[in-house]
Coordinates of C-alpha atoms and ligand atoms in Angstrom, one line a residue:
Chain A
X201 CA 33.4 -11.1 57.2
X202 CA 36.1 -8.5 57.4
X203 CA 37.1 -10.0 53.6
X204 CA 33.5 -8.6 52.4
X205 CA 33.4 -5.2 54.1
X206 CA 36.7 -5.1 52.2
X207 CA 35.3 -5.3 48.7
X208 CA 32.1 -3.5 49.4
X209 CA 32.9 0.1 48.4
X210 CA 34.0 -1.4 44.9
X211 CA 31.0 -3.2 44.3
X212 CA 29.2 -0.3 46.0
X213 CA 30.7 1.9 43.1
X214 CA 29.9 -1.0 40.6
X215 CA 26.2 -0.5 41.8
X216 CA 26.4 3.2 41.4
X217 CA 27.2 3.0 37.6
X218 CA 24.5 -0.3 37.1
X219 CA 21.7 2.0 38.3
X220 CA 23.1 4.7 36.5
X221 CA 23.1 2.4 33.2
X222 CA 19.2 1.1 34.3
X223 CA 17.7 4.8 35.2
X224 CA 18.8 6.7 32.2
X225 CA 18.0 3.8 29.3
X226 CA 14.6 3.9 30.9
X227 CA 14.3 7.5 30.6
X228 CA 15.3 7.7 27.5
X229 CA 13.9 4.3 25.7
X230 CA 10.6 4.2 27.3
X231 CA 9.5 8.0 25.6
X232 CA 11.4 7.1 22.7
X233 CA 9.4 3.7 22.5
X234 CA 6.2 5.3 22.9
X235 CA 7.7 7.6 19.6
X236 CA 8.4 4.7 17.7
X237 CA 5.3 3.3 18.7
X238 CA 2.9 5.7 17.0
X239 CA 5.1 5.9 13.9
X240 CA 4.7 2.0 13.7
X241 CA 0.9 3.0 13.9
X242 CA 1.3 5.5 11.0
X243 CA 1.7 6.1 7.3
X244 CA 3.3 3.8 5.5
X245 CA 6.8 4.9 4.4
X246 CA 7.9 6.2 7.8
X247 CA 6.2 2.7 9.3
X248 CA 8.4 1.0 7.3
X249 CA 11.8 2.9 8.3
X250 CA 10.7 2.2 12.0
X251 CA 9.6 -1.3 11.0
X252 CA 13.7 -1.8 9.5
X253 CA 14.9 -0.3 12.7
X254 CA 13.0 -2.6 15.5
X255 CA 13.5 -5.3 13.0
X256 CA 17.4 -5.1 13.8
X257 CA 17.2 -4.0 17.0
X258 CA 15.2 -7.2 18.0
X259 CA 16.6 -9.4 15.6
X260 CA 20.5 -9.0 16.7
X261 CA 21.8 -9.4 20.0
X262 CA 22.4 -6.6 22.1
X263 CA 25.6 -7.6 22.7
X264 CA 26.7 -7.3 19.1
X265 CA 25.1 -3.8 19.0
X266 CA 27.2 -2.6 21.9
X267 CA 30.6 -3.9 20.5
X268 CA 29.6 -1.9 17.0
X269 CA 29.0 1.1 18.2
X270 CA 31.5 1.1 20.7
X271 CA 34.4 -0.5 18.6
X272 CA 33.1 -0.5 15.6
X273 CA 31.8 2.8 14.4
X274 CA 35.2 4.2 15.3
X275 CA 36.7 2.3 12.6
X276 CA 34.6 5.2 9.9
X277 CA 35.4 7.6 12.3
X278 CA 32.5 8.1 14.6
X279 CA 33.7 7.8 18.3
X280 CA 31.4 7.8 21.4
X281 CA 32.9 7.7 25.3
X282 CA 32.2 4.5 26.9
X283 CA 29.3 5.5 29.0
X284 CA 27.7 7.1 26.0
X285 CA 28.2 4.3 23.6
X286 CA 26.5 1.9 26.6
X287 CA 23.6 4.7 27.0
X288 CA 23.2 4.7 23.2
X289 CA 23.0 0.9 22.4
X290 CA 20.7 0.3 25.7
X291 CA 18.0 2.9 24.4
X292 CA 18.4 2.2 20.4
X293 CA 17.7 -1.2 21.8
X294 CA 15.2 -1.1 24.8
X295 CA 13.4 1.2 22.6
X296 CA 12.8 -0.6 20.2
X297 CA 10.7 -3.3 22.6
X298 CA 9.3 -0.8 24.4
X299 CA 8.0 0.3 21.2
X300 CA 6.4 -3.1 19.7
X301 CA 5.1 -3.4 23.5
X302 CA 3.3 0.1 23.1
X303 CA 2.1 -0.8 19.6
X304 CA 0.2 -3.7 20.5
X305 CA -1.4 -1.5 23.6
X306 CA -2.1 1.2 21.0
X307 CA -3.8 -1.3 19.0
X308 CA -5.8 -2.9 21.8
X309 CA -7.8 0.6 22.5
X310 CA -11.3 0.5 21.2
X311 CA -12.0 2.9 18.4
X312 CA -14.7 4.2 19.7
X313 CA -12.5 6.2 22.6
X314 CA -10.9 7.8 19.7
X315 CA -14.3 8.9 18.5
X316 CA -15.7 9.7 21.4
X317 CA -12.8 12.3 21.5
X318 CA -13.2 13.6 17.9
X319 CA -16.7 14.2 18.5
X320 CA -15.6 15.9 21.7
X321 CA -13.8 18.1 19.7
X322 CA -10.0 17.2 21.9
X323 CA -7.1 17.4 19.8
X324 CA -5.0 14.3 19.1
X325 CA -2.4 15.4 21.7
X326 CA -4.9 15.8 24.2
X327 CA -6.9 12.8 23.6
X328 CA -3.5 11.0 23.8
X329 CA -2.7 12.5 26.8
X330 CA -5.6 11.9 29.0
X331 CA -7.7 9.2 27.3
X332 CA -5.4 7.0 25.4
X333 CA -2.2 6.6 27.1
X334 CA -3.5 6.6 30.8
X335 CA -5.3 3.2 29.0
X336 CA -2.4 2.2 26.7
X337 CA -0.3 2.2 30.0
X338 CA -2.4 0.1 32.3
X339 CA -2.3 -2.5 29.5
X340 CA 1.1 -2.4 28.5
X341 CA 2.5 -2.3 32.5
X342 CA 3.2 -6.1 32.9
X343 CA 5.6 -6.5 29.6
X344 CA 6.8 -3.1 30.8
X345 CA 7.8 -4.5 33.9
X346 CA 9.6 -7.8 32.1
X347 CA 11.4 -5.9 30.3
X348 CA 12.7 -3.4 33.3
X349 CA 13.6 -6.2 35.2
X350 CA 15.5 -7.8 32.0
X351 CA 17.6 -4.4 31.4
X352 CA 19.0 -4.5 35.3
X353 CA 20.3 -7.9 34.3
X354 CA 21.7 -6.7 30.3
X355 CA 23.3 -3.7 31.7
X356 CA 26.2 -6.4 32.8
X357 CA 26.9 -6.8 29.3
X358 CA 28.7 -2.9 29.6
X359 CA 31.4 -5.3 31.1
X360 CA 32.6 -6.1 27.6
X361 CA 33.2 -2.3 26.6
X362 CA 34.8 -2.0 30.0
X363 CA 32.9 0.0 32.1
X364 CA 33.2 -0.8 35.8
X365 CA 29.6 -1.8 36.5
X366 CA 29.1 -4.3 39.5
X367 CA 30.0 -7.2 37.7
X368 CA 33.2 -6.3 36.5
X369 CA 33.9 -4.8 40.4
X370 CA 33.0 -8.7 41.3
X371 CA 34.8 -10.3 39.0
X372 CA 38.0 -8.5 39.3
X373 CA 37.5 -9.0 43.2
X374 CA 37.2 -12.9 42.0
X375 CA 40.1 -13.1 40.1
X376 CA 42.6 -11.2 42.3
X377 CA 41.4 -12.9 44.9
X378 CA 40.8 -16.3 44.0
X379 CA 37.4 -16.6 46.3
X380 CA 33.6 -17.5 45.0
X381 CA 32.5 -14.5 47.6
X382 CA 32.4 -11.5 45.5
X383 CA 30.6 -13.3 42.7
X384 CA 27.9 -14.3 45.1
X385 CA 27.9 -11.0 46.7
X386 CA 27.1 -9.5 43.1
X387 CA 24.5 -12.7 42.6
X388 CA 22.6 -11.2 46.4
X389 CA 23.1 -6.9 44.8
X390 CA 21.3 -8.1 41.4
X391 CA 18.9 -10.2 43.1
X392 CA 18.0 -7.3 45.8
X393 CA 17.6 -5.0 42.9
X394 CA 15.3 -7.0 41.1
X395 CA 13.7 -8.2 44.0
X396 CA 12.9 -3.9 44.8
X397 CA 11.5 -3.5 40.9
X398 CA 9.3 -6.0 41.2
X399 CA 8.3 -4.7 44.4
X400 CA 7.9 -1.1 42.9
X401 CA 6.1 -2.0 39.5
X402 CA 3.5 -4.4 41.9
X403 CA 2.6 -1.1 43.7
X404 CA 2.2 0.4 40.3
X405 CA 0.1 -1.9 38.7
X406 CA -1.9 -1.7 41.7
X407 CA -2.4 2.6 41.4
X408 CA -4.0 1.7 37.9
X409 CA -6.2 -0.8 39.4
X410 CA -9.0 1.9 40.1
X411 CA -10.5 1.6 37.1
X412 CA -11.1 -1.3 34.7
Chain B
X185 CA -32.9 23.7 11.1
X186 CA -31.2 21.0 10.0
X187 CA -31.2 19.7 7.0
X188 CA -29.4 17.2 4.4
X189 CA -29.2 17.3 0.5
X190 CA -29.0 14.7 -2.1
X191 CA -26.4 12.5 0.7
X192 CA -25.2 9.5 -1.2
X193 CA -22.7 7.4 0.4
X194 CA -21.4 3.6 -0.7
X195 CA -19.0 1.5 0.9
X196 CA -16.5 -0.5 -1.8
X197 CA -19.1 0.0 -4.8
X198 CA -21.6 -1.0 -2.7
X199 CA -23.8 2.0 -2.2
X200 CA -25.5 2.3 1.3
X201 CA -27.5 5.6 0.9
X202 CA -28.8 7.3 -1.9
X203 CA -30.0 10.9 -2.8
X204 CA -31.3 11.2 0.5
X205 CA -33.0 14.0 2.0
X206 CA -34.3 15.5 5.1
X207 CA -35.1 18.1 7.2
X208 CA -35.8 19.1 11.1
X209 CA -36.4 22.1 12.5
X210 CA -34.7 23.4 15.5
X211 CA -36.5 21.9 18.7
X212 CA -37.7 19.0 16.6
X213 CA -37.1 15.2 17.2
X214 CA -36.8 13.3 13.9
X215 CA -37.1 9.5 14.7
X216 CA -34.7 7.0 12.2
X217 CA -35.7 3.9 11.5
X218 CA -35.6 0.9 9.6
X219 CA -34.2 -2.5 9.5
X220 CA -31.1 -4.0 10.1
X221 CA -28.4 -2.8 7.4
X222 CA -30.8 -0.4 6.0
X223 CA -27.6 2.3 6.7
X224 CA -28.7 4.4 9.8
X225 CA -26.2 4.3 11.6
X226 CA -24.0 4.9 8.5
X227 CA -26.4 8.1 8.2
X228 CA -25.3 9.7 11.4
X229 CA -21.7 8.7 10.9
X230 CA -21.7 10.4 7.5
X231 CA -23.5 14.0 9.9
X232 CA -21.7 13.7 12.6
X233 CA -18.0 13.5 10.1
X234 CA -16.8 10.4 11.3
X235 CA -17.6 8.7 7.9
X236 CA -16.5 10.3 4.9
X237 CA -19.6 10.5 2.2
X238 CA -19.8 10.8 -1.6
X239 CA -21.8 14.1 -2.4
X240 CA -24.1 16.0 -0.5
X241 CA -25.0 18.8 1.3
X242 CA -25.2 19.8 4.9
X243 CA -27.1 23.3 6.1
X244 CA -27.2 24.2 9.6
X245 CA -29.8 27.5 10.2
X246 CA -29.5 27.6 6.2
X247 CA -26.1 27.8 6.4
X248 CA -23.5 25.5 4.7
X249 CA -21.1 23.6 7.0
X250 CA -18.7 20.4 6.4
X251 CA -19.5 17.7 9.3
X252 CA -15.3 16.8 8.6
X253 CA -14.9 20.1 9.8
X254 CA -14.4 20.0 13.7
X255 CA -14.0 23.9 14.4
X256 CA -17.3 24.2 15.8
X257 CA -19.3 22.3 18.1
X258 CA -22.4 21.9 16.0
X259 CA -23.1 18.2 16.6
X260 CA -22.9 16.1 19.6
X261 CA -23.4 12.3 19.4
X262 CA -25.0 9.6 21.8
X263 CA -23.1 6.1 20.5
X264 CA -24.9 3.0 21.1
X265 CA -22.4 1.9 23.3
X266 CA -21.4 5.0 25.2
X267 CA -17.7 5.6 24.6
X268 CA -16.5 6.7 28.0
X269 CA -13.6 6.6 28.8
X270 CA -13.0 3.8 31.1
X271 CA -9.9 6.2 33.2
X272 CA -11.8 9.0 33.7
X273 CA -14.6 9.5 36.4
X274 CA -18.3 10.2 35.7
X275 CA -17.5 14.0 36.5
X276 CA -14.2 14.1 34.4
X277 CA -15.8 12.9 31.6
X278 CA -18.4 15.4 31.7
X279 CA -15.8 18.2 32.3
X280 CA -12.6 17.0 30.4
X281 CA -13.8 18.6 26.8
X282 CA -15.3 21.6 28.4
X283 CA -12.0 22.5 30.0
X284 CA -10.0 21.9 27.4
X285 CA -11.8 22.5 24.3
X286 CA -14.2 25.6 25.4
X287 CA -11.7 27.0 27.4
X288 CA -13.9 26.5 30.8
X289 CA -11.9 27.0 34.6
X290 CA -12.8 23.9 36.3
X291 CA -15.4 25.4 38.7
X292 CA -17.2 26.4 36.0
X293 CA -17.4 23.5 33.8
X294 CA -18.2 21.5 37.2
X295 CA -20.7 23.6 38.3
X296 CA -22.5 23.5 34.8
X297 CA -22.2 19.4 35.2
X298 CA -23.8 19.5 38.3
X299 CA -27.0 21.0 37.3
X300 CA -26.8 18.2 34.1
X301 CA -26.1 15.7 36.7
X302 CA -28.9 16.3 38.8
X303 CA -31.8 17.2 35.7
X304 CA -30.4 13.3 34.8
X305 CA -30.8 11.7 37.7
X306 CA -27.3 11.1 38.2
X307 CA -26.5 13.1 41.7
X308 CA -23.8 10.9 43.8
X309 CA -22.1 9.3 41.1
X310 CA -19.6 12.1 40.1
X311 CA -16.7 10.3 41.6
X312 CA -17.2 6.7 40.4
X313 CA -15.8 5.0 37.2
X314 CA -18.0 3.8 34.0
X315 CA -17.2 0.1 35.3
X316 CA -19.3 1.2 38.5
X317 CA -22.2 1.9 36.2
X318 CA -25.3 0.2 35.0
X319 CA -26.0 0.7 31.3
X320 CA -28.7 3.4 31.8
X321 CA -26.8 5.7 34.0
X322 CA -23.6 4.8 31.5
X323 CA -26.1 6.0 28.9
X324 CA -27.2 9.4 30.7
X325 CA -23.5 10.1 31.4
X326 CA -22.6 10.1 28.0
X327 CA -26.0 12.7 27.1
X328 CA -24.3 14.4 29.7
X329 CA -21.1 14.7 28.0
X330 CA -22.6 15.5 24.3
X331 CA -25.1 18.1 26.1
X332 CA -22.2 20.2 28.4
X333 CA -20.4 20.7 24.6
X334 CA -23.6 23.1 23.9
X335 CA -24.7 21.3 19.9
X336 CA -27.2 22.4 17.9
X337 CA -27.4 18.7 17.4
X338 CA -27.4 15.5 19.3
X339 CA -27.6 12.3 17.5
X340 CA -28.8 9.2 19.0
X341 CA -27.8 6.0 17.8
X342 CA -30.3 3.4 19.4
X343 CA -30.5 4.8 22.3
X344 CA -32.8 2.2 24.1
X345 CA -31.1 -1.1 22.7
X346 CA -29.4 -1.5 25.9
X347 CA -32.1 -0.8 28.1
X348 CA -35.4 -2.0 29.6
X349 CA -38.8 -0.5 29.0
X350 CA -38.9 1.3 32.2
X351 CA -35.6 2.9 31.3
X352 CA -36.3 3.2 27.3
X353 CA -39.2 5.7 29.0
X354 CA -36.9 7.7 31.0
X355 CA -34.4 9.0 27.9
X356 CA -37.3 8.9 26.1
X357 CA -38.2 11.8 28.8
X358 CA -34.7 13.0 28.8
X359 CA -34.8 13.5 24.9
X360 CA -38.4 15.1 25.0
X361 CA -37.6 17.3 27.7
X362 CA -34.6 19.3 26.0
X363 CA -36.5 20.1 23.1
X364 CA -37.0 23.1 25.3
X365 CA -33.4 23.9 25.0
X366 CA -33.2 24.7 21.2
X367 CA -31.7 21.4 20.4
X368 CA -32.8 19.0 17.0
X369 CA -32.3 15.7 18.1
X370 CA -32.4 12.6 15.7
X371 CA -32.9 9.5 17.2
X372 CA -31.8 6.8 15.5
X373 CA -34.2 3.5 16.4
X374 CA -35.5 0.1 15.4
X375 CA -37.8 0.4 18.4
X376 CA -41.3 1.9 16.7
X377 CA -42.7 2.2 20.5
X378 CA -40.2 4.2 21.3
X379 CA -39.7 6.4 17.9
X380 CA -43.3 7.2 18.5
X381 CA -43.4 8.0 21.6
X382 CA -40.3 10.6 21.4
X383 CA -40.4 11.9 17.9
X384 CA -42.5 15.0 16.2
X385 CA -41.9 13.3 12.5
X386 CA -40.3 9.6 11.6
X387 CA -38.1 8.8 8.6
X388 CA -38.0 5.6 7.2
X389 CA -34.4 4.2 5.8
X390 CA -34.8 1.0 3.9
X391 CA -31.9 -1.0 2.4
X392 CA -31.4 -0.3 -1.3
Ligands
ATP718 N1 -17.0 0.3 7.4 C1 -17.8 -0.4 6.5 N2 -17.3 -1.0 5.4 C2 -18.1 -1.6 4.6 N3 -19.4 -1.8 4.7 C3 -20.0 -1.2 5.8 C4 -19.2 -0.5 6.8 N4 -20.0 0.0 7.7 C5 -21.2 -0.4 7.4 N5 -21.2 -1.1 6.2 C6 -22.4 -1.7 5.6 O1 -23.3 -0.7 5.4 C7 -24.7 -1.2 5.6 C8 -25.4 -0.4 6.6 O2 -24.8 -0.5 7.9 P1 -25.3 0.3 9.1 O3 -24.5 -0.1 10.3 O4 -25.4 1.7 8.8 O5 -26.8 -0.3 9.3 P2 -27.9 0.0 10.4 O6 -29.1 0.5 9.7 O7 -27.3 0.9 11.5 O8 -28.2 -1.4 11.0 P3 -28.5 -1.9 12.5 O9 -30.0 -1.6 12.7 O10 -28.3 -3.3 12.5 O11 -27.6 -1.1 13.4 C9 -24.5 -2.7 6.0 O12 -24.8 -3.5 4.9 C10 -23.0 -2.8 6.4 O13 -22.5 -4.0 6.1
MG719 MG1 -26.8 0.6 13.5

């Protein structure tokens, strides 16, 4: 007992920079996948630039992404901080799902709401804004959530650009210590987390339930 | 008056409606019909600019005006299956396009509802969602919508397909009674019952 209130603050800390990791790819990726989304939905030759770019984002691993722009790109000269390299692969990469996810909701939307606007005279922002994205979002909300609940768990893959995120804290308490605890402590922090989102984007799903 | 000049309109070669005219006065009904495929509702795509068309011409009042063109709110539609939106309540649909298209504060555009609400027999179901509809009251929500935009010109695109007899003779009221308003109303049909009872002259489309 005294052993684990000894390694708390560090994986405490290790929490800290997780959720940091978590809450800013999501508020970057998610409005850059809706972005990506509706140039996916476009003309042609800017489709297909976005097309080449979630075509590499989803077809490598994340983990490889991280390592080139974080070790990589500094070989031509290009040279991001830690954190920012992490933030940069995490939203390049999340965005790109978010945006195949938004595409298909996009797609799903009868054309006669888009219509119905036009003839209503809105403008395409504001028929986006309050007729097709309230929709697009109650669609999209469960992959949403998968994929939320995925990033808490990839954001231990910072480990291997060496930021201190709660992994590493655990692991480095494991090793120098030569005890199972910290890694199970770390295996009880990621499950709480995930066990709160789920919790959070339950209640969500169930705000858009007032209208089907 | 409204009125249509030589329209012509094909789909992949395969031409749908050709040299067609017509005309309505202002306060008129002009009933549509004709068989399946014969291009009606083509027809009031092509007014209302949500189909693009070959050649014609299109005079509002005698004057010339573009249906692509959405500056003005010269035609309203009715679709055949409604197209509200599902998010919004009966009240914000009526209001949304008000408020942010004419510019309307929020009191006004939902005081102007209200009377529409209540002429169409809809009092008590501001607050609910189109799911919590049946198809008739769907139906006179969305005349509702079309009619707060103030057109010249409502289209109706089968407007009793989804409705039974004693309801086909309420919006058959409901179109009848706004000819009082200054509104020309075409009413797209395959119902003859029903074009006759609501319209002051019928057109007849046929396939070519
Ligand atoms: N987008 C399109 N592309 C190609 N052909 C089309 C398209 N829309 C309609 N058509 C064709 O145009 C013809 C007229 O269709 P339209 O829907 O206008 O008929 P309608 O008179 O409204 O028939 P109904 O009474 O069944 O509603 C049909 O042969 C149809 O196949
Ligand atoms: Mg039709």
């Amino acid at each position: 007992m005294h052993y684990i209130f000894e390694i708390l603050p560090s994986l405490f800390s290790g929490v800290l920079t997780t959720l940091e990791i978590f809450g800013l790819t999501l508020l970057i990726s998610i409005p850059l996948g809706i972005l990506v989304s509706l140039a996916l939905t476009g003309k042609s030759f800017i489709k297909s630039i976005f097309e080449f770019y979630v075509w590499i984002m989803r077809g490598t691993p994340l983990l490889l992404q991280l390592i080139f722009i974080f070790y990589g790109l500094p070989i031509i000269g290009i040279v991001f901080p830690r954190f920012e390299a992490a933030l940069i692969a995490f939203s390049l990469n999340y965005a790109a799902y978010f945006a195949e996810i938004f595409r298909g909701g996009f797609q799903s939307i009868p054309q006669n709401q888009f219509e119905s606007a036009k003839m209503l005279r809105l403008s395409n922002w504001q028929t986006l804004r309050k007729i097709i994205i309230p929709q697009v979002f109650k669609i999209v909300l469960p992959s949403i959530g998968n994929e939320v609940i995925n990033l808490v768990k990839d954001s231990s893959l910072v480990y291997v650009i060496g930021i201190g995120d709660l992994l590493q804290a655990g692991n480095i308490a494991t090793a120098r210590d030569v005890t199972l605890l910290p890694l199970i402590l770390v295996a009880v922090f990621y499950l709480i987390l995930t066990a709160l989102l789920t919790l959070i984007l339950r209640k969500l799903e169930k705000r858009f339930n007032y209208w089907k | 008056m409204f009125k249509i000049e030589n329209l012509n309109k094909s789909f992949q070669n395969k031409q749908i409606i050709k040299n067609m005219n017509l005309s309505v006065d202002s306060n008129e009904i002009l009933g549509i019909v004709g068989p399946s495929g014969a291009g009606k509702t083509t027809l009031l795509r092509c007014i209302t600019g949500l189909e693009s068309f070959d050649s014609g011409d299109f005079y509002i009042d005698g004057k010339k005006f573009d249906p692509s063109d959405s500056s003005e709110s010269l035609i309203g539609v009715v679709f055949q299956d409604y197209g509200l939106f599902p998010n919004l309540t009966v009240i914000d649909n009526i209001t949304l396009a008000p408020q942010l298209v004419l510019k309307k504060s929020k009191e006004e555009a939902e005081n102007e509802a209200q009377k529409l609400i209540d002429q169409l027999n809809l009092s008590g179901k501001e607050s609910l969602y189109p799911y919590q509809l049946s198809g008739g009251q769907k139906q006179r929500v969305a005349i509702v919508r079309t009619l707060a935009m103030h057109p010249k010109i409502i289209c109706y695109d089968e407007p009793t397909s989804a409705l039974d007899p004693k309801l086909s003779k309420e919006v058959g009221n409901i179109i009848l009674n706004l000819k009082s308003k200054n509104i020309t109303q075409l009413v797209v049909t395959h119902d003859i019952q029903f074009a006759n009872q609501v319209s002051d002259k019928i057109k007849e489309v046929k396939p070519i």
